[in-house]
Coordinates of C-alpha atoms in Angstrom, one line a residue:
Chain A
X13 CA 28.4 2.5 -8.2
X14 CA 28.4 -1.3 -8.4
X15 CA 27.0 -3.1 -5.4
X16 CA 27.9 -6.6 -4.6
X17 CA 27.1 -9.0 -1.8
X18 CA 29.5 -11.9 -1.2
X19 CA 28.2 -14.7 1.0
X20 CA 26.5 -12.2 3.3
X21 CA 24.8 -13.5 6.5
X22 CA 23.3 -11.4 9.2
X23 CA 22.3 -12.7 12.5
X24 CA 20.3 -10.6 15.0
X25 CA 21.3 -11.2 18.7
X26 CA 23.8 -14.0 17.9
X27 CA 24.6 -16.5 20.6
X28 CA 21.5 -15.8 22.6
X29 CA 18.2 -17.6 22.8
X30 CA 16.7 -14.9 20.5
X31 CA 19.3 -15.6 17.7
X32 CA 17.7 -14.9 14.4
X33 CA 19.2 -15.4 10.9
X34 CA 17.8 -12.5 8.8
X35 CA 20.2 -13.1 5.9
X36 CA 21.8 -16.3 4.9
X37 CA 24.7 -16.6 2.5
X38 CA 23.4 -14.0 0.2
X39 CA 25.4 -13.3 -3.0
X40 CA 24.4 -11.0 -5.9
X41 CA 25.8 -8.1 -8.0
X42 CA 24.0 -5.0 -9.0
X43 CA 25.8 -3.3 -11.9
X44 CA 26.4 0.5 -11.7
X45 CA 23.5 2.4 -13.2
X46 CA 20.9 -0.3 -13.0
X47 CA 17.4 -0.1 -11.5
X48 CA 16.8 -3.1 -9.3
X49 CA 13.6 -4.1 -7.5
X50 CA 13.8 -6.2 -4.4
X51 CA 10.6 -8.1 -3.7
X52 CA 9.6 -10.6 -1.0
X53 CA 6.9 -11.0 1.6
X54 CA 7.2 -9.3 5.1
X55 CA 10.0 -10.8 7.0
X56 CA 11.9 -12.2 4.0
X57 CA 15.0 -10.1 4.8
X58 CA 14.4 -7.1 2.5
X59 CA 14.9 -4.4 5.2
X60 CA 17.9 -6.1 6.7
X61 CA 19.4 -6.2 3.2
X62 CA 18.6 -2.5 2.7
X63 CA 20.4 -1.6 5.9
X64 CA 23.6 -3.1 4.7
X65 CA 23.7 -0.7 1.7
X66 CA 24.8 2.3 3.7
X67 CA 26.5 0.5 6.6
X68 CA 23.7 0.8 9.1
X69 CA 24.3 -2.9 9.6
X70 CA 27.6 -4.7 8.9
X71 CA 27.4 -8.4 7.9
X72 CA 27.9 -11.1 10.5
X73 CA 29.7 -13.1 7.8
X74 CA 30.8 -12.2 4.3
X75 CA 31.4 -8.9 2.6
X76 CA 29.4 -6.1 1.1
X77 CA 31.1 -4.0 -1.6
X78 CA 29.6 -0.6 -2.7
X79 CA 31.8 1.0 -5.3
X80 CA 35.2 1.2 -3.6
X81 CA 33.8 0.8 -0.2
X82 CA 34.0 -2.6 1.6
X83 CA 32.0 -3.5 4.6
X84 CA 33.2 -6.7 6.2
X85 CA 32.4 -8.8 9.2
X86 CA 34.6 -8.3 12.3
X87 CA 36.3 -5.2 10.9
X88 CA 36.2 -1.6 12.0
X89 CA 34.6 0.1 9.1
X90 CA 36.1 3.6 9.0
X91 CA 34.7 5.1 5.8
X92 CA 31.1 4.9 6.8
X93 CA 30.6 8.7 6.7
X94 CA 31.7 9.0 3.1
X95 CA 29.8 5.9 2.1
X96 CA 26.6 7.5 3.5
X97 CA 27.2 10.6 1.4
X98 CA 27.1 8.3 -1.6
X99 CA 24.2 6.1 -0.7
X100 CA 20.9 8.0 -0.1
X101 CA 18.2 6.0 1.6
X102 CA 14.5 7.0 1.4
X103 CA 12.9 5.1 4.2
X104 CA 9.3 4.1 4.5
X105 CA 7.1 7.1 5.3
X106 CA 10.1 9.5 5.1
X107 CA 7.8 12.5 5.9
X108 CA 7.8 11.3 9.5
X109 CA 11.4 12.3 9.7
X110 CA 10.9 16.0 8.9
X111 CA 11.7 18.2 11.9
X112 CA 13.0 21.6 10.8
X113 CA 11.2 24.9 10.9
X114 CA 11.4 25.5 7.1
X115 CA 11.5 23.4 4.0
X116 CA 14.8 25.0 3.2
X117 CA 16.4 24.0 6.5
X118 CA 15.1 20.5 6.2
X119 CA 16.6 19.9 2.7
X120 CA 19.8 21.6 3.7
X121 CA 20.2 19.5 6.9
X122 CA 22.2 16.6 5.3
X123 CA 24.7 18.6 3.2
X124 CA 25.2 21.0 6.2
X125 CA 26.2 18.1 8.4
X126 CA 28.6 16.9 5.8
X127 CA 30.3 20.3 5.7
X128 CA 29.1 21.5 2.2
X129 CA 29.7 25.2 1.5
X130 CA 26.8 27.6 2.0
X131 CA 26.6 28.7 -1.6
X132 CA 26.7 25.1 -2.8
X133 CA 23.9 24.2 -0.4
X134 CA 21.8 27.0 -1.8
X135 CA 22.3 25.7 -5.2
X136 CA 21.5 22.2 -4.3
X137 CA 18.4 23.1 -2.4
X138 CA 17.1 25.0 -5.5
X139 CA 17.9 22.1 -7.8
X140 CA 16.5 19.4 -5.6
X141 CA 13.2 21.1 -4.8
X142 CA 12.7 21.5 -8.5
X143 CA 13.6 17.9 -9.3
X144 CA 11.0 16.6 -6.8
X145 CA 8.4 18.7 -8.5
X146 CA 7.8 21.4 -5.9
X147 CA 8.1 25.1 -6.3
X148 CA 10.9 27.1 -4.7
X149 CA 8.1 29.4 -3.2
X150 CA 7.7 26.7 -0.6
X151 CA 11.2 26.9 0.8
X152 CA 10.3 29.3 3.6
X153 CA 7.2 27.5 4.7
X154 CA 7.0 25.0 7.5
X155 CA 7.1 21.5 6.2
X156 CA 4.3 20.7 8.6
X157 CA 1.8 22.9 6.7
X158 CA 2.2 20.9 3.6
X159 CA 0.1 18.0 2.4
X160 CA 1.3 14.4 3.1
X161 CA 2.4 14.0 -0.5
X162 CA 4.3 17.3 -0.5
X163 CA 6.0 16.4 2.8
X164 CA 7.2 13.2 1.4
X165 CA 8.7 15.1 -1.6
X166 CA 10.5 17.5 0.8
X167 CA 12.0 14.5 2.7
X168 CA 13.1 13.0 -0.6
X169 CA 14.7 16.3 -1.6
X170 CA 16.7 16.2 1.6
X171 CA 18.1 12.8 0.5
X172 CA 18.8 14.0 -3.0
X173 CA 20.6 17.2 -1.7
X174 CA 23.4 14.8 -0.6
X175 CA 23.9 14.1 -4.4
X176 CA 24.1 10.4 -3.8
X177 CA 25.2 8.0 -6.6
X178 CA 23.1 5.2 -5.2
X179 CA 19.4 5.8 -4.3
X180 CA 17.7 3.2 -2.1
X181 CA 13.9 3.4 -1.9
X182 CA 11.9 1.5 0.7
X183 CA 8.3 1.4 -0.5
X184 CA 8.3 5.0 -1.5
X185 CA 4.6 5.0 -2.7
X186 CA 3.0 3.5 0.4
X187 CA -0.1 5.4 1.4
X188 CA -0.3 7.6 -1.7
X189 CA -3.4 7.7 -4.0
X190 CA -3.1 6.2 -7.4
X191 CA -2.0 9.4 -9.2
X192 CA 0.4 10.2 -6.4
X193 CA 1.9 6.7 -6.7
X194 CA 2.4 7.1 -10.4
X195 CA 3.9 10.6 -10.2
X196 CA 6.3 9.5 -7.5
X197 CA 7.6 6.5 -9.4
X198 CA 7.9 8.5 -12.6
X199 CA 9.9 11.1 -10.6
X200 CA 12.3 8.4 -9.4
X201 CA 12.7 7.0 -12.8
X202 CA 13.5 10.4 -14.3
X203 CA 16.1 11.0 -11.5
X204 CA 17.5 7.6 -12.1
X205 CA 18.1 8.4 -15.8
X206 CA 19.0 12.1 -15.5
X207 CA 21.6 11.6 -12.8
X208 CA 22.7 8.1 -13.8
X209 CA 21.9 6.7 -10.4
X210 CA 22.1 3.1 -9.3
X211 CA 18.6 2.6 -7.9
X212 CA 17.4 -0.1 -5.5
X213 CA 13.6 -0.2 -5.0
X214 CA 12.2 -2.3 -2.2
X215 CA 8.5 -2.8 -3.1
X216 CA 5.3 -4.8 -2.6
X217 CA 4.0 -3.7 -5.9
X218 CA 4.8 -6.2 -8.6
X219 CA 3.3 -3.7 -11.1
X220 CA 6.1 -1.2 -10.2
X221 CA 8.8 -3.8 -10.3
X222 CA 7.6 -4.8 -13.8
X223 CA 7.2 -1.2 -15.0
X224 CA 10.5 0.4 -13.8
X225 CA 13.1 -2.2 -12.9
X226 CA 15.6 -3.8 -15.2
X227 CA 16.4 -6.5 -12.8
X228 CA 14.5 -8.2 -9.9
X229 CA 15.8 -9.9 -6.8
X230 CA 13.3 -12.1 -5.0
X231 CA 14.0 -12.7 -1.3
X232 CA 12.6 -15.5 0.8
X233 CA 13.7 -16.5 4.4
X234 CA 16.8 -14.4 4.2
X235 CA 18.0 -16.0 1.0
X236 CA 18.0 -15.1 -2.7
X237 CA 15.1 -17.1 -4.0
X238 CA 15.2 -16.0 -7.6
X239 CA 16.7 -13.3 -9.7
X240 CA 16.5 -12.1 -13.3
X241 CA 14.9 -9.6 -15.6
X242 CA 11.3 -8.7 -14.6
X243 CA 9.6 -10.6 -17.4
X244 CA 11.7 -13.7 -16.8
X245 CA 10.9 -13.6 -13.0
X246 CA 7.2 -12.8 -13.4
X247 CA 6.5 -15.6 -15.8
X248 CA 7.3 -18.0 -13.0
X249 CA 3.9 -17.6 -11.3
X250 CA 3.9 -20.8 -9.3
X251 CA 7.3 -20.3 -7.9
X252 CA 6.3 -16.8 -6.8
X253 CA 3.0 -17.9 -5.3
X254 CA 4.9 -20.5 -3.3
X255 CA 6.7 -17.7 -1.4
X256 CA 3.6 -15.6 -0.9
X257 CA 4.1 -13.3 -3.9
X258 CA 1.8 -12.4 -6.7
X259 CA 2.6 -11.7 -10.3
X260 CA 1.6 -8.4 -12.0
X261 CA -2.1 -8.4 -12.8
X262 CA -1.7 -8.5 -16.6
X263 CA 0.4 -11.6 -16.4
X264 CA -2.2 -13.2 -14.0
X265 CA -4.9 -12.3 -16.5
X266 CA -3.0 -13.8 -19.4
X267 CA -2.6 -17.1 -17.5
X268 CA -6.3 -17.3 -16.9
X269 CA -7.0 -16.4 -20.5
X270 CA -4.7 -19.0 -21.8
X271 CA -6.4 -21.7 -19.7
X272 CA -9.9 -20.7 -20.6
X273 CA -9.3 -20.4 -24.4
X274 CA -6.7 -23.1 -24.6
X275 CA -4.2 -20.8 -26.3
X276 CA -1.0 -19.0 -25.6
X277 CA -0.1 -15.3 -25.4
X278 CA 3.1 -13.5 -24.8
X279 CA 3.5 -10.5 -22.6
X280 CA 6.5 -8.4 -23.5
X281 CA 5.7 -5.1 -21.9
X282 CA 3.6 -4.0 -24.8
X283 CA 1.2 -1.1 -24.3
X284 CA -2.4 -2.0 -23.2
X285 CA -3.8 -1.0 -26.6
X286 CA -1.5 -3.4 -28.4
X287 CA -2.3 -6.1 -25.9
X288 CA -6.1 -5.6 -26.5
X289 CA -5.5 -5.9 -30.2
X290 CA -3.7 -9.2 -29.8
X291 CA -6.5 -10.4 -27.5
X292 CA -9.0 -9.6 -30.2
X293 CA -7.1 -11.4 -32.9
X294 CA -6.8 -14.4 -30.7
X295 CA -10.5 -14.5 -30.3
X296 CA -11.1 -14.2 -34.0
X297 CA -8.2 -16.6 -34.9
X298 CA -9.7 -19.3 -32.8
X299 CA -12.4 -19.7 -35.4
X300 CA -10.7 -21.0 -38.5
X301 CA -11.5 -24.6 -37.6
X302 CA -15.3 -24.1 -37.6
Chain B
X10 CA -37.8 3.3 2.9
X11 CA -35.0 1.0 3.8
X12 CA -33.5 1.7 7.2
X13 CA -30.1 3.4 7.3
X14 CA -27.6 2.3 9.9
X15 CA -25.3 5.2 9.4
X16 CA -26.3 8.6 8.1
X17 CA -24.4 11.8 7.4
X18 CA -26.8 14.8 7.1
X19 CA -25.1 17.8 5.4
X20 CA -21.9 17.3 7.4
X21 CA -19.2 20.0 7.2
X22 CA -15.9 19.8 9.1
X23 CA -12.8 21.9 9.5
X24 CA -9.9 21.1 11.9
X25 CA -9.5 24.8 12.9
X26 CA -11.5 27.9 12.2
X27 CA -8.7 29.4 10.1
X28 CA -8.2 26.2 8.2
X29 CA -10.0 25.2 5.0
X30 CA -13.1 23.0 5.2
X31 CA -12.1 19.3 4.9
X32 CA -15.6 18.1 4.3
X33 CA -18.4 20.2 2.8
X34 CA -22.0 19.3 3.0
X35 CA -21.6 15.6 2.9
X36 CA -24.7 13.5 2.9
X37 CA -24.6 9.7 2.8
X38 CA -26.3 6.5 4.1
X39 CA -25.0 3.1 4.9
X40 CA -27.6 0.4 5.2
X41 CA -27.5 -2.6 7.6
X42 CA -25.3 -5.4 6.2
X43 CA -24.1 -3.2 3.3
X44 CA -20.5 -3.0 2.2
X45 CA -19.5 0.5 1.1
X46 CA -16.1 1.4 -0.2
X47 CA -15.0 5.0 0.1
X48 CA -12.3 6.2 -2.3
X49 CA -10.7 9.5 -3.1
X50 CA -7.4 11.2 -3.6
X51 CA -5.1 12.0 -0.6
X52 CA -6.6 14.9 1.3
X53 CA -10.1 14.3 -0.1
X54 CA -11.5 13.9 3.5
X55 CA -11.8 10.1 3.7
X56 CA -10.1 9.5 7.0
X57 CA -11.8 12.5 8.5
X58 CA -15.1 10.9 7.6
X59 CA -14.1 7.7 9.4
X60 CA -13.2 9.7 12.6
X61 CA -16.6 11.4 12.4
X62 CA -18.4 8.1 12.3
X63 CA -17.5 7.1 15.9
X64 CA -17.1 10.4 17.6
X65 CA -13.3 10.9 17.4
X66 CA -14.3 14.2 15.8
X67 CA -17.6 16.1 15.7
X68 CA -18.8 18.1 12.7
X69 CA -19.3 21.9 12.9
X70 CA -22.4 21.7 10.7
X71 CA -24.8 18.9 10.1
X72 CA -25.2 15.6 12.0
X73 CA -24.0 12.1 12.1
X74 CA -26.6 9.5 13.1
X75 CA -25.8 5.9 14.0
X76 CA -28.6 3.4 14.4
X77 CA -31.1 6.2 15.0
X78 CA -29.1 8.1 17.5
X79 CA -27.2 11.3 16.8
X80 CA -23.5 11.3 17.7
X81 CA -22.9 13.7 20.6
X82 CA -20.8 13.7 23.8
X83 CA -23.6 11.9 25.7
X84 CA -24.0 9.1 23.1
X85 CA -20.5 8.3 22.0
X86 CA -20.0 5.4 24.4
X87 CA -23.1 3.7 23.3
X88 CA -22.3 4.3 19.7
X89 CA -18.7 3.1 20.0
X90 CA -20.0 -0.3 21.0
X91 CA -21.7 -0.4 17.6
X92 CA -19.0 1.0 15.5
X93 CA -15.6 -0.7 15.4
X94 CA -12.5 0.6 13.6
X95 CA -9.4 -1.1 12.1
X96 CA -6.6 1.3 11.3
X97 CA -3.7 1.4 8.9
X98 CA -0.7 0.6 10.9
X99 CA -0.7 -3.0 12.3
X100 CA 1.9 -2.1 14.9
X101 CA 0.1 0.8 16.5
X102 CA -3.0 -1.0 17.7
X103 CA -1.8 -3.6 20.2
X104 CA -2.1 -3.4 24.0
X105 CA -2.0 -7.0 25.2
X106 CA 1.0 -9.2 25.6
X107 CA -0.7 -12.2 24.0
X108 CA -3.2 -12.3 21.1
X109 CA -5.9 -13.5 23.6
X110 CA -5.2 -10.6 26.0
X111 CA -5.4 -8.2 23.2
X112 CA -8.8 -9.3 22.1
X113 CA -9.9 -9.3 25.7
X114 CA -9.0 -5.6 26.1
X115 CA -12.0 -4.1 24.4
X116 CA -14.3 -6.5 26.3
X117 CA -12.9 -5.6 29.6
X118 CA -13.5 -2.0 28.8
X119 CA -17.1 -2.8 28.1
X120 CA -17.5 -4.8 31.3
X121 CA -18.3 -8.1 29.7
X122 CA -18.6 -11.0 32.3
X123 CA -15.7 -13.5 32.2
X124 CA -17.6 -16.5 30.9
X125 CA -19.0 -14.5 28.1
X126 CA -15.6 -13.0 27.4
X127 CA -13.9 -16.3 26.9
X128 CA -16.6 -17.4 24.5
X129 CA -16.4 -14.2 22.5
X130 CA -12.6 -14.3 22.3
X131 CA -12.7 -17.8 20.9
X132 CA -15.4 -17.0 18.4
X133 CA -13.9 -13.9 17.1
X134 CA -10.4 -15.4 16.7
X135 CA -12.0 -18.3 14.9
X136 CA -13.8 -16.0 12.5
X137 CA -10.5 -14.4 11.5
X138 CA -8.7 -17.8 11.4
X139 CA -6.3 -17.0 14.3
X140 CA -7.4 -19.5 17.0
X141 CA -4.1 -21.4 17.0
X142 CA -2.2 -18.2 17.8
X143 CA -4.1 -17.2 20.9
X144 CA -1.1 -17.4 23.2
X145 CA 1.4 -15.9 20.8
X146 CA 3.0 -12.5 21.4
X147 CA 1.4 -10.1 18.9
X148 CA 4.7 -8.6 17.7
X149 CA 5.8 -12.0 16.4
X150 CA 3.0 -12.1 13.9
X151 CA 3.1 -11.1 10.2
X152 CA 1.4 -7.8 9.2
X153 CA -1.6 -9.7 7.8
X154 CA -1.9 -11.7 11.0
X155 CA -1.7 -8.6 13.2
X156 CA -4.5 -7.0 11.2
X157 CA -6.6 -10.1 11.6
X158 CA -6.1 -9.9 15.4
X159 CA -7.1 -6.3 15.2
X160 CA -10.2 -7.3 13.4
X161 CA -10.9 -10.0 16.0
X162 CA -10.6 -7.4 18.8
X163 CA -13.2 -5.3 17.1
X164 CA -15.5 -8.3 16.4
X165 CA -15.4 -9.4 20.0
X166 CA -17.4 -6.3 21.0
X167 CA -20.0 -7.3 18.4
X168 CA -20.2 -4.1 16.5
X169 CA -22.9 -3.5 13.8
X170 CA -20.5 -1.5 11.6
X171 CA -16.8 -2.0 11.1
X172 CA -14.7 0.7 9.4
X173 CA -11.4 -0.3 7.7
X174 CA -9.4 2.8 7.4
X175 CA -6.7 1.8 4.8
X176 CA -6.3 -1.3 6.8
X177 CA -4.4 -3.1 4.0
X178 CA -2.1 -0.2 2.9
X179 CA 0.9 -1.3 4.8
X180 CA 0.6 -5.0 4.1
X181 CA 2.3 -7.2 1.5
X182 CA 0.1 -8.8 -1.2
X183 CA -0.4 -12.0 0.8
X184 CA -1.4 -9.9 3.9
X185 CA -3.9 -7.9 1.8
X186 CA -5.5 -11.1 0.5
X187 CA -5.8 -12.4 4.0
X188 CA -7.7 -9.3 5.1
X189 CA -10.0 -9.3 2.1
X190 CA -10.8 -13.0 2.6
X191 CA -11.6 -12.2 6.2
X192 CA -13.9 -9.4 5.3
X193 CA -15.7 -11.7 2.8
X194 CA -16.0 -14.4 5.4
X195 CA -17.4 -11.9 7.9
X196 CA -20.1 -10.9 5.5
X197 CA -21.3 -14.4 5.2
X198 CA -21.0 -15.3 8.9
X199 CA -22.4 -12.2 10.7
X200 CA -24.8 -9.3 10.3
X201 CA -22.5 -6.4 10.0
X202 CA -22.1 -3.3 7.8
X203 CA -18.7 -2.7 6.4
X204 CA -17.0 0.5 5.3
X205 CA -13.6 0.2 3.6
X206 CA -11.5 3.3 2.9
X207 CA -8.9 2.3 0.4
X208 CA -6.8 3.2 -2.6
X209 CA -6.8 -0.4 -3.8
X210 CA -9.2 -0.6 -6.8
X211 CA -9.5 -4.4 -6.6
X212 CA -10.8 -4.0 -3.1
X213 CA -13.3 -1.4 -4.3
X214 CA -14.6 -3.9 -6.9
X215 CA -15.7 -6.2 -4.1
X216 CA -18.0 -3.7 -2.4
X217 CA -21.8 -3.3 -2.9
X218 CA -21.5 0.4 -3.3
X219 CA -18.8 3.0 -3.8
X220 CA -18.7 6.6 -2.6
X221 CA -16.1 8.7 -4.4
X222 CA -14.8 11.7 -2.5
X223 CA -13.2 14.7 -4.3
X224 CA -12.0 17.8 -2.4
X225 CA -14.2 17.2 0.6
X226 CA -17.4 16.6 -1.3
X227 CA -19.2 13.5 -2.5
X228 CA -18.3 13.4 -6.1
X229 CA -20.3 10.3 -7.1
X230 CA -21.8 7.2 -5.6
X231 CA -22.9 4.0 -7.2
X232 CA -22.1 0.3 -7.7
X233 CA -18.4 -0.5 -8.6
X234 CA -19.6 -1.1 -12.2
X235 CA -21.2 2.3 -12.5
X236 CA -18.1 4.1 -10.9
X237 CA -15.5 2.3 -13.0
X238 CA -17.4 3.1 -16.2
X239 CA -16.4 6.7 -15.6
X240 CA -12.8 5.8 -16.2
X241 CA -11.6 9.1 -17.7
X242 CA -13.2 11.2 -15.0
X243 CA -11.7 9.1 -12.3
X244 CA -8.3 9.8 -13.7
X245 CA -9.1 13.5 -13.7
X246 CA -9.7 13.5 -9.9
X247 CA -6.4 11.7 -9.1
X248 CA -7.8 8.1 -9.1
X249 CA -7.4 5.3 -11.5
X250 CA -9.5 2.5 -13.0
X251 CA -8.7 -1.2 -12.4
X252 CA -6.8 -3.2 -15.1
X253 CA -9.9 -5.0 -16.3
X254 CA -11.8 -1.7 -16.8
X255 CA -8.9 -0.2 -18.8
X256 CA -8.7 -3.3 -20.9
X257 CA -12.5 -3.3 -21.6
X258 CA -12.3 0.3 -22.7
X259 CA -9.3 -0.5 -25.1
X260 CA -11.3 -3.3 -26.6
X261 CA -14.4 -1.1 -26.9
X262 CA -12.3 1.5 -28.7
X263 CA -11.4 -1.1 -31.4
X264 CA -14.9 -2.1 -31.8
X265 CA -15.1 -5.1 -29.6
X266 CA -18.1 -4.2 -27.4
X267 CA -18.5 -6.4 -24.4
X268 CA -22.1 -6.7 -23.2
X269 CA -21.5 -5.4 -19.7
X270 CA -18.8 -3.5 -17.9
X271 CA -16.7 -6.3 -16.4
X272 CA -15.2 -5.6 -13.0
X273 CA -13.0 -8.6 -12.4
X274 CA -11.0 -11.2 -14.3
X275 CA -13.8 -13.8 -14.2
X276 CA -16.4 -11.4 -15.7
X277 CA -14.0 -10.3 -18.3
X278 CA -13.2 -13.8 -19.4
X279 CA -16.9 -14.7 -19.5
X280 CA -17.6 -11.6 -21.6
X281 CA -14.8 -12.5 -24.0
X282 CA -16.2 -16.0 -24.2
X283 CA -19.7 -14.7 -25.2
X284 CA -18.1 -12.5 -27.8
X285 CA -16.1 -15.4 -29.1
X286 CA -19.2 -17.6 -29.5
X287 CA -21.0 -14.8 -31.4
X288 CA -18.3 -14.1 -34.0

């Protein structure tokens, strides 16, 4: 589903002394089927943006369009329930939201609430537990006896069991060890492709934004500060540093290398081995004038 | 032999009798003024170790000795004055309504006289660079600022060891940098041992020594350089090596042997420079 924001502003506690503009005149379009990363320092408006995607918040001004759904300021928005079936949100530390007695019941909770048939629910639970990389042997266990990483996967399976067409991920790898982080992101990427999802990833990891996203939105002070393809955005190191963001480490390193050896190098997502080869050639190549 | 500030002697721990052992036969030392990083996969026992260091938990076997005294019910209050802890979630460690009050809380608990208290609050907020925020409400601060206040609260009690239990995990890149700069500054300004428990490999590279945990046991310990040299094995136990290490190994594979194992950008660039001059 295509997502578009048209001049969206959101004000917390308007017309009070605590009035706070969290989003200001925000406009962008996320085409259906894309994988978009939203980056920005704490307080830049990422979470407020995220809460507009499934109607937890409605804009104070402007309009949000998600597929055929429209959420507008000052209007009673009636189709929220069906919108929320379409937009699955994985919040930060989703394992904190587990509450059922068994893994099965926890995964089935969402679809049951939306009135999905029992047989269909069984099917979905089987499918989703498999797609998050857990064994169906676990279904009758208590989610609280699992490891942190497994609990997170169960919580994610609960979101996937709704069969959403948009998946919103709020820092899904926070607190995981390096292997857990990589496995988790690979899993989302696979789901994104296999189920043709539109994926919105809110992240502090510039490495993940570079590795997985095909488009990046950069937020600052509630406004869209920059947008573009990852390589386009991450080559603007100074502009990103100005709003408290880093660039992925490899690009940071290239910048320092270029300065030290007075040369230039391109990063185009090449594998590290190829990058090392180019680095070596640069060092040799610098010699012809001696 | 050099004095050890914190010692684990064959420590084993399980949360319940019918639960598996979380730590098995762990022995380690942290020297005065040393910075030790503890890394390991999720569930390797890192956070349990932190809780054993100031008596939030007690081991079933073995002993934990802090500054020459064994941790036990009778000694924990003395030992907690010496061991401060900064936790992961910046929002879960505030009690005061202003930054100043929050830093005062620990001092009040330790019965520090008012004059002394004011001095210590000022000093510790200055160390973390938060003096101009002393009358602010903590919830209005950024994540990095909140963690710096949490560090100031710990510092005010003048501990000899500060444990950072994934204290940067929930912060944005800027917040992380603030905390690491603060830790570096601390090391220059005060006599204090530091333990950082982290998944962030660039933080690990800054420590004097690294202890790698795997499945509740000490898998290896050494300098960051020695640890990162075991790149392949680190991946096997669910960890990773930093970008610079991976790059160095790629270069080595194609016959470009750098003299030493670089662990940060500057060392890597210097090593490349040396290679460049030789060829």
